[in-house]
Amino acid sequence: MMRWLWNAGLALVLLILAVLTWALQRDPARPGYQFIPEMVYSVPYDAYAQNLNFSDGKTLRTPVEGTIPRGMLPLHYEKSDADAKRAGEELKNPFSPDSSQVADRGARLYRTFCQPCHGETGMGDGAVTKYGFPPPPAFVSPNIVAMKDGQMFHTITYGKGNMPSLASQIGRDDRWMIILSVRALQERAAKLAARPSGK
Ligand code: HEC
């Protein structure tokens, strides 16, 4: 008798729980109460949201044909020796070493980005060469002294041989300033070499 009563009671509880589970199930499409909803939904259109103000319904507009985004001037060169030479003829360094600000920045960036390989004075004896990296040529070698700024810009931008492209790490203006610091190292080396004692 007792047992029958227990089973009936448990069955009733199970039934109540099943009904409650079904009746109180959450609708995932219906969010709960939102406090300050402006924080969740931004006022401007999202880049990929539908936009009825345009006939194609897209928010993200394609740039007008033939336009160039600010600061994204294209460079029309390939990674080749011929194009490196052409860059030497066509590109001019927009900065002057007479500005101490330019010279300081160029020297600082040289220490960060070039010195590990090319060395403090540009002799091609940077720290990495002590650990097996093939040493780069010294900046005082005649072909680099004669090399135009534009060709050096091409080397930094596209890389050459074992030297990687540094374009993604160094902006264009900074590349030109670094080239001035390479020139300063070359002049310094030439002055030192011209001394009778060689010191
Ligand atoms: C990872 C090491 C490495 C870094 C960093 C590096 N270089 Fe070089 N660089 C080399 C090597 C190696 C060569 C020789 C490439 C060859 O001719 O095969 C070279 C060559 C050059 C040349 C001669 C290019 C030519 O056409 O003969 C110049 C100029 C030069 N580097 C300037 C720079 C400047 C400026 C920086 C810093 C912005 C820099 N390098 C950063 C390794 C490096």
mmCIF file of C-alpha atoms in Angstrom, residues 78-161:
data_model
loop_
_atom_site.group_PDB
_atom_site.id
_atom_site.type_symbol
_atom_site.label_atom_id
_atom_site.label_comp_id
_atom_site.label_asym_id
_atom_site.label_seq_id
_atom_site.Cartn_x
_atom_site.Cartn_y
_atom_site.Cartn_z
ATOM 1 C CA GLU A 78 58.847 44.372 -59.079
ATOM 2 C CA LYS A 79 61.432 42.586 -56.970
ATOM 3 C CA SER A 80 64.122 42.462 -59.662
ATOM 4 C CA ASP A 81 67.572 43.956 -60.251
ATOM 5 C CA ALA A 82 66.283 45.841 -63.295
ATOM 6 C CA ASP A 83 63.487 47.454 -61.288
ATOM 7 C CA ALA A 84 65.909 48.242 -58.444
ATOM 8 C CA LYS A 85 68.014 50.189 -60.969
ATOM 9 C CA ARG A 86 64.899 51.883 -62.356
ATOM 10 C CA ALA A 87 63.858 52.904 -58.818
ATOM 11 C CA GLY A 88 67.327 54.443 -58.457
ATOM 12 C CA GLU A 89 66.700 56.592 -61.516
ATOM 13 C CA GLU A 90 63.114 57.540 -60.754
ATOM 14 C CA LEU A 91 62.787 57.971 -56.979
ATOM 15 C CA LYS A 92 64.269 60.891 -55.102
ATOM 16 C CA ASN A 93 64.816 61.144 -51.349
ATOM 17 C CA PRO A 94 62.271 63.710 -50.110
ATOM 18 C CA PHE A 95 64.271 64.413 -46.934
ATOM 19 C CA SER A 96 67.434 66.349 -46.275
ATOM 20 C CA PRO A 97 70.107 65.284 -43.783
ATOM 21 C CA ASP A 98 70.409 68.949 -42.757
ATOM 22 C CA SER A 99 67.420 68.563 -40.469
ATOM 23 C CA SER A 100 68.658 67.211 -37.162
ATOM 24 C CA GLN A 101 65.208 65.775 -36.485
ATOM 25 C CA VAL A 102 65.382 63.721 -39.682
ATOM 26 C CA ALA A 103 68.971 62.650 -38.992
ATOM 27 C CA ASP A 104 68.170 61.614 -35.416
ATOM 28 C CA ARG A 105 65.128 59.602 -36.431
ATOM 29 C CA GLY A 106 67.011 57.924 -39.288
ATOM 30 C CA ALA A 107 69.873 56.962 -36.964
ATOM 31 C CA ARG A 108 67.492 55.624 -34.334
ATOM 32 C CA LEU A 109 65.584 53.520 -36.857
ATOM 33 C CA TYR A 110 68.865 52.261 -38.320
ATOM 34 C CA ARG A 111 69.865 50.973 -34.882
ATOM 35 C CA THR A 112 66.543 49.168 -34.540
ATOM 36 C CA PHE A 113 66.043 47.679 -37.990
ATOM 37 C CA CYS A 114 69.416 47.471 -39.751
ATOM 38 C CA GLN A 115 72.154 47.296 -37.122
ATOM 39 C CA PRO A 116 71.466 43.664 -36.071
ATOM 40 C CA CYS A 117 72.666 42.590 -39.529
ATOM 41 C CA HIS A 118 74.684 45.501 -40.936
ATOM 42 C CA GLY A 119 76.486 46.430 -37.714
ATOM 43 C CA GLU A 120 76.853 49.638 -35.719
ATOM 44 C CA THR A 121 79.103 51.322 -38.296
ATOM 45 C CA GLY A 122 77.687 49.528 -41.344
ATOM 46 C CA MET A 123 80.639 47.196 -41.846
ATOM 47 C CA GLY A 124 78.389 44.152 -42.243
ATOM 48 C CA ASP A 125 79.329 42.746 -38.848
ATOM 49 C CA GLY A 126 76.015 42.882 -36.974
ATOM 50 C CA ALA A 127 75.244 40.554 -34.057
ATOM 51 C CA VAL A 128 73.439 37.956 -36.183
ATOM 52 C CA THR A 129 76.568 37.340 -38.273
ATOM 53 C CA LYS A 130 78.211 35.897 -35.144
ATOM 54 C CA TYR A 131 75.540 33.204 -35.084
ATOM 55 C CA GLY A 132 75.843 31.976 -38.641
ATOM 56 C CA PHE A 133 73.837 34.537 -40.650
ATOM 57 C CA PRO A 134 75.707 35.323 -43.889
ATOM 58 C CA PRO A 135 77.327 38.750 -43.382
ATOM 59 C CA PRO A 136 75.966 41.555 -45.589
ATOM 60 C CA PRO A 137 78.396 43.668 -47.600
ATOM 61 C CA ALA A 138 79.915 46.721 -45.903
ATOM 62 C CA PHE A 139 78.233 50.002 -46.808
ATOM 63 C CA VAL A 140 81.665 51.372 -47.798
ATOM 64 C CA SER A 141 81.902 48.910 -50.701
ATOM 65 C CA PRO A 142 82.084 51.004 -53.900
ATOM 66 C CA ASN A 143 78.849 49.739 -55.437
ATOM 67 C CA ILE A 144 76.831 50.695 -52.346
ATOM 68 C CA VAL A 145 78.535 54.095 -52.137
ATOM 69 C CA ALA A 146 77.616 54.694 -55.782
ATOM 70 C CA MET A 147 74.101 53.275 -55.341
ATOM 71 C CA LYS A 148 71.330 55.857 -55.700
ATOM 72 C CA ASP A 149 68.972 56.479 -52.770
ATOM 73 C CA GLY A 150 66.057 55.186 -54.840
ATOM 74 C CA GLN A 151 67.742 51.820 -55.349
ATOM 75 C CA MET A 152 68.404 51.515 -51.614
ATOM 76 C CA PHE A 153 64.743 52.329 -51.069
ATOM 77 C CA HIS A 154 63.936 49.453 -53.417
ATOM 78 C CA THR A 155 66.225 47.099 -51.423
ATOM 79 C CA ILE A 156 64.573 47.999 -48.104
ATOM 80 C CA THR A 157 61.097 47.779 -49.652
ATOM 81 C CA TYR A 158 61.417 44.519 -51.580
ATOM 82 C CA GLY A 159 64.468 42.873 -49.965
ATOM 83 C CA LYS A 160 67.474 41.468 -51.798
ATOM 84 C CA GLY A 161 69.106 38.029 -51.571
#
